[in-house]
mmCIF file of C-alpha atoms in Angstrom:
data_model
loop_
_atom_site.group_PDB
_atom_site.id
_atom_site.type_symbol
_atom_site.label_atom_id
_atom_site.label_comp_id
_atom_site.label_asym_id
_atom_site.label_seq_id
_atom_site.Cartn_x
_atom_site.Cartn_y
_atom_site.Cartn_z
ATOM 1 C CA MET A 1 3.069 -18.936 -10.234
ATOM 2 C CA ILE A 2 0.104 -18.330 -8.001
ATOM 3 C CA ARG A 3 -1.931 -15.794 -6.205
ATOM 4 C CA THR A 4 -2.258 -15.810 -2.478
ATOM 5 C CA ALA A 5 -4.422 -18.733 -1.509
ATOM 6 C CA ALA A 6 -7.963 -18.087 -0.411
ATOM 7 C CA ALA A 7 -7.761 -14.420 -1.325
ATOM 8 C CA ALA A 8 -10.676 -12.612 -2.946
ATOM 9 C CA LEU A 9 -12.055 -14.501 -5.926
ATOM 10 C CA ALA A 10 -9.887 -14.077 -9.015
ATOM 11 C CA THR A 11 -8.431 -10.720 -7.937
ATOM 12 C CA GLY A 12 -5.136 -9.313 -6.865
ATOM 13 C CA LEU A 13 -6.855 -7.552 -3.970
ATOM 14 C CA ILE A 14 -5.396 -8.172 -0.533
ATOM 15 C CA CYS A 15 -8.255 -8.657 1.907
ATOM 16 C CA LEU A 16 -7.173 -8.090 5.489
ATOM 17 C CA ALA A 17 -9.437 -9.043 8.365
ATOM 18 C CA ALA A 18 -9.277 -7.489 11.806
ATOM 19 C CA PRO A 19 -7.880 -9.790 14.480
ATOM 20 C CA ALA A 20 -10.383 -12.010 16.253
ATOM 21 C CA SER A 21 -11.515 -10.639 19.600
ATOM 22 C CA ALA A 22 -11.669 -14.070 21.208
ATOM 23 C CA GLU A 23 -9.034 -16.748 20.843
ATOM 24 C CA GLU A 24 -10.984 -19.647 19.446
ATOM 25 C CA LEU A 25 -10.245 -21.938 16.531
ATOM 26 C CA LYS A 26 -12.306 -21.135 13.434
ATOM 27 C CA LEU A 27 -12.361 -23.272 10.295
ATOM 28 C CA SER A 28 -13.632 -22.445 6.807
ATOM 29 C CA ALA A 29 -13.394 -23.824 3.292
ATOM 30 C CA ASN A 30 -14.007 -22.647 -0.265
ATOM 31 C CA VAL A 31 -14.274 -24.043 -3.762
ATOM 32 C CA GLY A 32 -14.510 -22.214 -7.056
ATOM 33 C CA LEU A 33 -14.340 -22.266 -10.846
ATOM 34 C CA VAL A 34 -12.685 -19.595 -13.020
ATOM 35 C CA SER A 35 -12.602 -19.258 -16.807
ATOM 36 C CA ASP A 36 -8.822 -18.648 -16.622
ATOM 37 C CA TYR A 37 -6.444 -18.749 -13.650
ATOM 38 C CA VAL A 38 -4.489 -15.491 -13.906
ATOM 39 C CA PHE A 39 -1.708 -14.715 -11.420
ATOM 40 C CA ARG A 40 0.080 -11.375 -11.592
ATOM 41 C CA GLY A 41 -1.062 -10.929 -15.173
ATOM 42 C CA PHE A 42 -0.045 -14.382 -16.476
ATOM 43 C CA SER A 43 -2.406 -17.242 -17.300
ATOM 44 C CA GLN A 44 -1.497 -20.344 -15.315
ATOM 45 C CA THR A 45 -3.806 -22.611 -17.336
ATOM 46 C CA SER A 46 -2.927 -21.816 -20.969
ATOM 47 C CA GLU A 47 -6.026 -19.573 -20.989
ATOM 48 C CA ASN A 48 -8.324 -22.454 -19.997
ATOM 49 C CA ALA A 49 -10.664 -22.862 -17.020
ATOM 50 C CA ALA A 50 -9.449 -23.935 -13.570
ATOM 51 C CA ILE A 51 -10.997 -25.615 -10.541
ATOM 52 C CA GLN A 52 -9.808 -24.187 -7.224
ATOM 53 C CA GLY A 53 -10.392 -24.684 -3.520
ATOM 54 C CA GLY A 54 -8.928 -24.208 -0.087
ATOM 55 C CA VAL A 55 -9.248 -24.558 3.675
ATOM 56 C CA ASP A 56 -8.421 -21.981 6.354
ATOM 57 C CA ALA A 57 -7.959 -21.995 10.103
ATOM 58 C CA THR A 58 -7.706 -18.979 12.418
ATOM 59 C CA TYR A 59 -6.867 -18.806 16.101
ATOM 60 C CA GLY A 60 -6.952 -15.323 17.500
ATOM 61 C CA SER A 61 -4.661 -13.265 15.289
ATOM 62 C CA PHE A 62 -2.885 -16.292 13.793
ATOM 63 C CA TYR A 63 -3.971 -18.037 10.589
ATOM 64 C CA ALA A 64 -2.935 -20.969 8.433
ATOM 65 C CA GLY A 65 -4.333 -22.701 5.395
ATOM 66 C CA ALA A 66 -3.914 -24.459 2.099
ATOM 67 C CA TRP A 67 -5.217 -23.734 -1.385
ATOM 68 C CA ALA A 68 -4.981 -25.589 -4.695
ATOM 69 C CA SER A 69 -5.742 -25.003 -8.354
ATOM 70 C CA THR A 70 -5.416 -26.878 -11.604
ATOM 71 C CA VAL A 71 -2.669 -25.457 -13.859
ATOM 72 C CA ASP A 72 -1.367 -26.093 -17.380
ATOM 73 C CA PHE A 73 2.254 -25.215 -18.171
ATOM 74 C CA GLY A 74 2.435 -27.503 -21.194
ATOM 75 C CA ASP A 75 4.207 -30.253 -19.238
ATOM 76 C CA ASP A 76 3.203 -32.865 -16.641
ATOM 77 C CA THR A 77 2.520 -30.251 -13.952
ATOM 78 C CA GLY A 78 -1.223 -30.382 -13.374
ATOM 79 C CA ALA A 79 -1.732 -28.617 -10.050
ATOM 80 C CA GLU A 80 -0.512 -25.884 -7.785
ATOM 81 C CA VAL A 81 -0.744 -26.388 -4.028
ATOM 82 C CA ASP A 82 -0.144 -23.472 -1.674
ATOM 83 C CA ALA A 83 0.464 -23.687 2.065
ATOM 84 C CA TYR A 84 0.544 -20.497 4.098
ATOM 85 C CA GLY A 85 0.396 -19.000 7.557
ATOM 86 C CA GLY A 86 0.786 -15.697 9.287
ATOM 87 C CA TYR A 87 -0.242 -13.131 11.843
ATOM 88 C CA ARG A 88 -2.822 -10.320 11.573
ATOM 89 C CA THR A 89 -3.047 -7.321 13.845
ATOM 90 C CA GLU A 90 -3.979 -3.620 13.900
ATOM 91 C CA ALA A 91 -1.981 -0.441 14.465
ATOM 92 C CA ALA A 92 -3.002 3.221 14.152
ATOM 93 C CA GLY A 93 -6.200 2.265 12.326
ATOM 94 C CA TYR A 94 -4.464 -0.005 9.810
ATOM 95 C CA ALA A 95 -5.014 -3.750 9.430
ATOM 96 C CA LEU A 96 -1.629 -5.468 9.151
ATOM 97 C CA ASP A 97 -0.804 -8.920 7.789
ATOM 98 C CA PHE A 98 2.579 -10.662 7.989
ATOM 99 C CA GLY A 99 2.899 -14.131 6.510
ATOM 100 C CA VAL A 100 4.766 -16.738 4.521
ATOM 101 C CA ILE A 101 3.480 -18.711 1.515
ATOM 102 C CA GLY A 102 4.871 -21.906 0.019
ATOM 103 C CA TYR A 103 4.023 -22.669 -3.610
ATOM 104 C CA LEU A 104 4.284 -26.326 -4.590
ATOM 105 C CA TYR A 105 3.852 -27.878 -8.053
ATOM 106 C CA PRO A 106 3.479 -31.674 -7.971
ATOM 107 C CA LYS A 107 5.004 -33.502 -10.942
ATOM 108 C CA GLU A 108 7.134 -30.538 -11.999
ATOM 109 C CA PRO A 109 9.694 -31.577 -14.647
ATOM 110 C CA ASP A 110 13.242 -32.381 -13.528
ATOM 111 C CA GLY A 111 15.237 -29.164 -13.258
ATOM 112 C CA ALA A 112 12.209 -26.901 -13.676
ATOM 113 C CA ASP A 113 12.571 -25.298 -10.214
ATOM 114 C CA TYR A 114 8.905 -24.284 -9.968
ATOM 115 C CA ASN A 115 8.518 -24.577 -6.173
ATOM 116 C CA TYR A 116 9.252 -21.457 -4.133
ATOM 117 C CA VAL A 117 8.495 -19.506 -0.952
ATOM 118 C CA GLU A 118 7.381 -15.892 -0.542
ATOM 119 C CA PHE A 119 7.295 -13.651 2.525
ATOM 120 C CA LYS A 120 4.435 -11.157 2.728
ATOM 121 C CA ALA A 121 3.831 -7.832 4.494
ATOM 122 C CA ALA A 122 0.537 -6.054 3.825
ATOM 123 C CA ALA A 123 -1.523 -3.200 5.224
ATOM 124 C CA SER A 124 -4.984 -1.826 4.532
ATOM 125 C CA ARG A 125 -7.347 0.802 5.879
ATOM 126 C CA ALA A 126 -11.111 1.181 5.552
ATOM 127 C CA ILE A 127 -12.485 4.642 4.829
ATOM 128 C CA GLY A 128 -16.263 4.566 4.717
ATOM 129 C CA PRO A 129 -17.390 2.060 2.064
ATOM 130 C CA ALA A 130 -13.879 1.885 0.567
ATOM 131 C CA THR A 131 -10.743 -0.017 1.565
ATOM 132 C CA PHE A 132 -7.234 0.821 0.373
ATOM 133 C CA GLY A 133 -4.198 -1.393 0.774
ATOM 134 C CA ALA A 134 -0.604 -2.126 -0.146
ATOM 135 C CA ALA A 135 1.478 -5.298 -0.044
ATOM 136 C CA VAL A 136 5.046 -6.465 -0.614
ATOM 137 C CA TYR A 137 6.043 -10.069 -1.422
ATOM 138 C CA TYR A 138 9.654 -11.234 -1.422
ATOM 139 C CA SER A 139 11.108 -14.563 -2.549
ATOM 140 C CA PRO A 140 14.803 -15.486 -2.187
ATOM 141 C CA ASP A 141 14.408 -18.207 -4.867
ATOM 142 C CA PHE A 142 11.513 -17.462 -7.198
ATOM 143 C CA PHE A 143 9.670 -19.522 -9.816
ATOM 144 C CA GLY A 144 11.764 -20.898 -12.690
ATOM 145 C CA VAL A 145 15.053 -19.255 -13.653
ATOM 146 C CA ASP A 146 14.687 -16.250 -11.357
ATOM 147 C CA GLU A 147 16.240 -16.099 -7.901
ATOM 148 C CA ALA A 148 15.494 -13.058 -5.717
ATOM 149 C CA ALA A 149 12.167 -11.467 -6.667
ATOM 150 C CA THR A 150 9.969 -8.740 -5.178
ATOM 151 C CA TYR A 151 6.352 -7.926 -5.979
ATOM 152 C CA VAL A 152 4.822 -4.612 -4.841
ATOM 153 C CA GLU A 153 1.093 -3.951 -5.093
ATOM 154 C CA LEU A 154 -1.437 -1.185 -4.413
ATOM 155 C CA ASN A 155 -5.075 -2.256 -4.219
ATOM 156 C CA GLY A 156 -8.505 -0.989 -3.338
ATOM 157 C CA ALA A 157 -12.141 -1.951 -3.076
ATOM 158 C CA PHE A 158 -15.398 0.001 -2.981
ATOM 159 C CA SER A 159 -18.961 -1.150 -2.304
ATOM 160 C CA PRO A 160 -21.369 1.301 -3.953
ATOM 161 C CA ILE A 161 -24.435 -0.791 -3.070
ATOM 162 C CA GLU A 162 -25.177 -3.834 -0.965
ATOM 163 C CA LYS A 163 -23.729 -7.110 -2.331
ATOM 164 C CA VAL A 164 -21.654 -5.362 -5.027
ATOM 165 C CA THR A 165 -17.908 -4.656 -4.693
ATOM 166 C CA ILE A 166 -15.713 -2.942 -7.261
ATOM 167 C CA SER A 167 -12.034 -3.733 -6.742
ATOM 168 C CA GLY A 168 -8.707 -3.504 -8.456
ATOM 169 C CA ALA A 169 -4.947 -3.658 -8.058
ATOM 170 C CA VAL A 170 -1.789 -2.347 -9.695
ATOM 171 C CA GLY A 171 1.463 -4.220 -9.152
ATOM 172 C CA GLN A 172 5.114 -4.269 -10.214
ATOM 173 C CA GLN A 173 7.076 -7.538 -10.387
ATOM 174 C CA PHE A 174 10.848 -7.117 -9.976
ATOM 175 C CA LEU A 175 12.948 -10.076 -11.209
ATOM 176 C CA ASP A 176 16.699 -10.656 -11.254
ATOM 177 C CA VAL A 177 16.874 -12.654 -14.502
ATOM 178 C CA SER A 178 13.637 -12.127 -16.429
ATOM 179 C CA ASP A 179 12.440 -8.623 -17.329
ATOM 180 C CA ASP A 180 10.530 -6.641 -14.724
ATOM 181 C CA TYR A 181 6.919 -5.893 -15.608
ATOM 182 C CA ALA A 182 3.751 -4.154 -14.397
ATOM 183 C CA THR A 183 0.323 -5.735 -14.090
ATOM 184 C CA TRP A 184 -3.141 -4.526 -13.150
ATOM 185 C CA ASN A 185 -6.703 -5.740 -12.793
ATOM 186 C CA VAL A 186 -10.149 -4.301 -12.122
ATOM 187 C CA GLY A 187 -13.460 -6.061 -11.676
ATOM 188 C CA VAL A 188 -16.826 -6.421 -10.002
ATOM 189 C CA THR A 189 -17.890 -9.034 -7.457
ATOM 190 C CA TYR A 190 -21.534 -9.788 -6.710
ATOM 191 C CA ALA A 191 -22.354 -11.693 -3.528
ATOM 192 C CA ILE A 192 -25.619 -13.595 -3.825
ATOM 193 C CA ASP A 193 -25.209 -14.315 -0.119
ATOM 194 C CA PRO A 194 -22.167 -14.617 2.205
ATOM 195 C CA ALA A 195 -21.464 -18.102 0.804
ATOM 196 C CA ILE A 196 -21.688 -17.498 -2.962
ATOM 197 C CA GLY A 197 -19.892 -14.861 -5.028
ATOM 198 C CA PHE A 198 -19.536 -14.119 -8.748
ATOM 199 C CA ASP A 199 -16.612 -12.125 -10.126
ATOM 200 C CA VAL A 200 -15.872 -10.635 -13.562
ATOM 201 C CA ARG A 201 -12.406 -9.102 -13.924
ATOM 202 C CA TYR A 202 -10.159 -7.503 -16.540
ATOM 203 C CA HIS A 203 -6.426 -8.328 -16.377
ATOM 204 C CA ASP A 204 -3.519 -6.834 -18.313
ATOM 205 C CA THR A 205 0.272 -6.277 -18.237
ATOM 206 C CA ASP A 206 2.762 -4.012 -19.975
ATOM 207 C CA ILE A 207 4.332 -7.079 -21.631
ATOM 208 C CA LYS A 208 3.942 -7.235 -25.388
ATOM 209 C CA GLY A 209 3.891 -10.323 -27.595
ATOM 210 C CA VAL A 210 4.105 -12.947 -24.825
ATOM 211 C CA PRO A 211 1.377 -15.631 -24.872
ATOM 212 C CA GLY A 212 -0.581 -15.769 -21.637
ATOM 213 C CA ALA A 213 0.243 -12.187 -20.633
ATOM 214 C CA GLU A 214 -2.186 -10.400 -22.973
ATOM 215 C CA ASP A 215 -5.233 -8.535 -21.705
ATOM 216 C CA ARG A 216 -8.240 -10.708 -20.912
ATOM 217 C CA VAL A 217 -11.553 -10.865 -19.054
ATOM 218 C CA VAL A 218 -11.969 -13.631 -16.490
ATOM 219 C CA ALA A 219 -15.200 -14.796 -14.889
ATOM 220 C CA GLY A 220 -15.457 -16.921 -11.768
ATOM 221 C CA VAL A 221 -17.738 -18.248 -9.069
ATOM 222 C CA LYS A 222 -16.755 -19.109 -5.497
ATOM 223 C CA PHE A 223 -18.587 -21.040 -2.782
ATOM 224 C CA ALA A 224 -17.596 -20.630 0.881
ATOM 225 C CA PHE A 225 -18.408 -23.057 3.675
#
């Protein structure tokens, strides 16, 4: 189970960029290290550190990319690889993002059914130094035993001073086999410069007594190229 590739470092925040004014191909890459890879409230690395990185391409309002992270599910699965693409635009002052994400887990055990696809629709709006957003993700065949699954999230970010961003998200995961649950996170990101960012974030869920879903603080660093 993964977060959207190449999103803000170690957060659930959906970052939506305005569409490019000129249609030209733009490439970027990133690499990072986190003390724990947490996705929608669950540790994906048995509460251990993870190495992550991705590449992105944009052409006008269209984008595509790939992102990968080390994972530890207690079996032979050692990595998660995400491939994604979509379209960004604006309407009535809102930034809109429509996309599809494929989550792949090389060396998954036979019958595990880890691989899945999600469809995304997200919107955000900037108001002064703050940005507020919402997103919906839907999968017709979700991770593991679950089939149809929907994740709904509200998120926001605020920059009180230069280089510092406070952000957070609250989400609800709806599942057809496993129990539904809520998750949330809040943290602070400090950008040394546009290419280097540090993030410290608190994650929690309303799930009790399940290893990997307890509250925790995660620290990470990300380098962009």
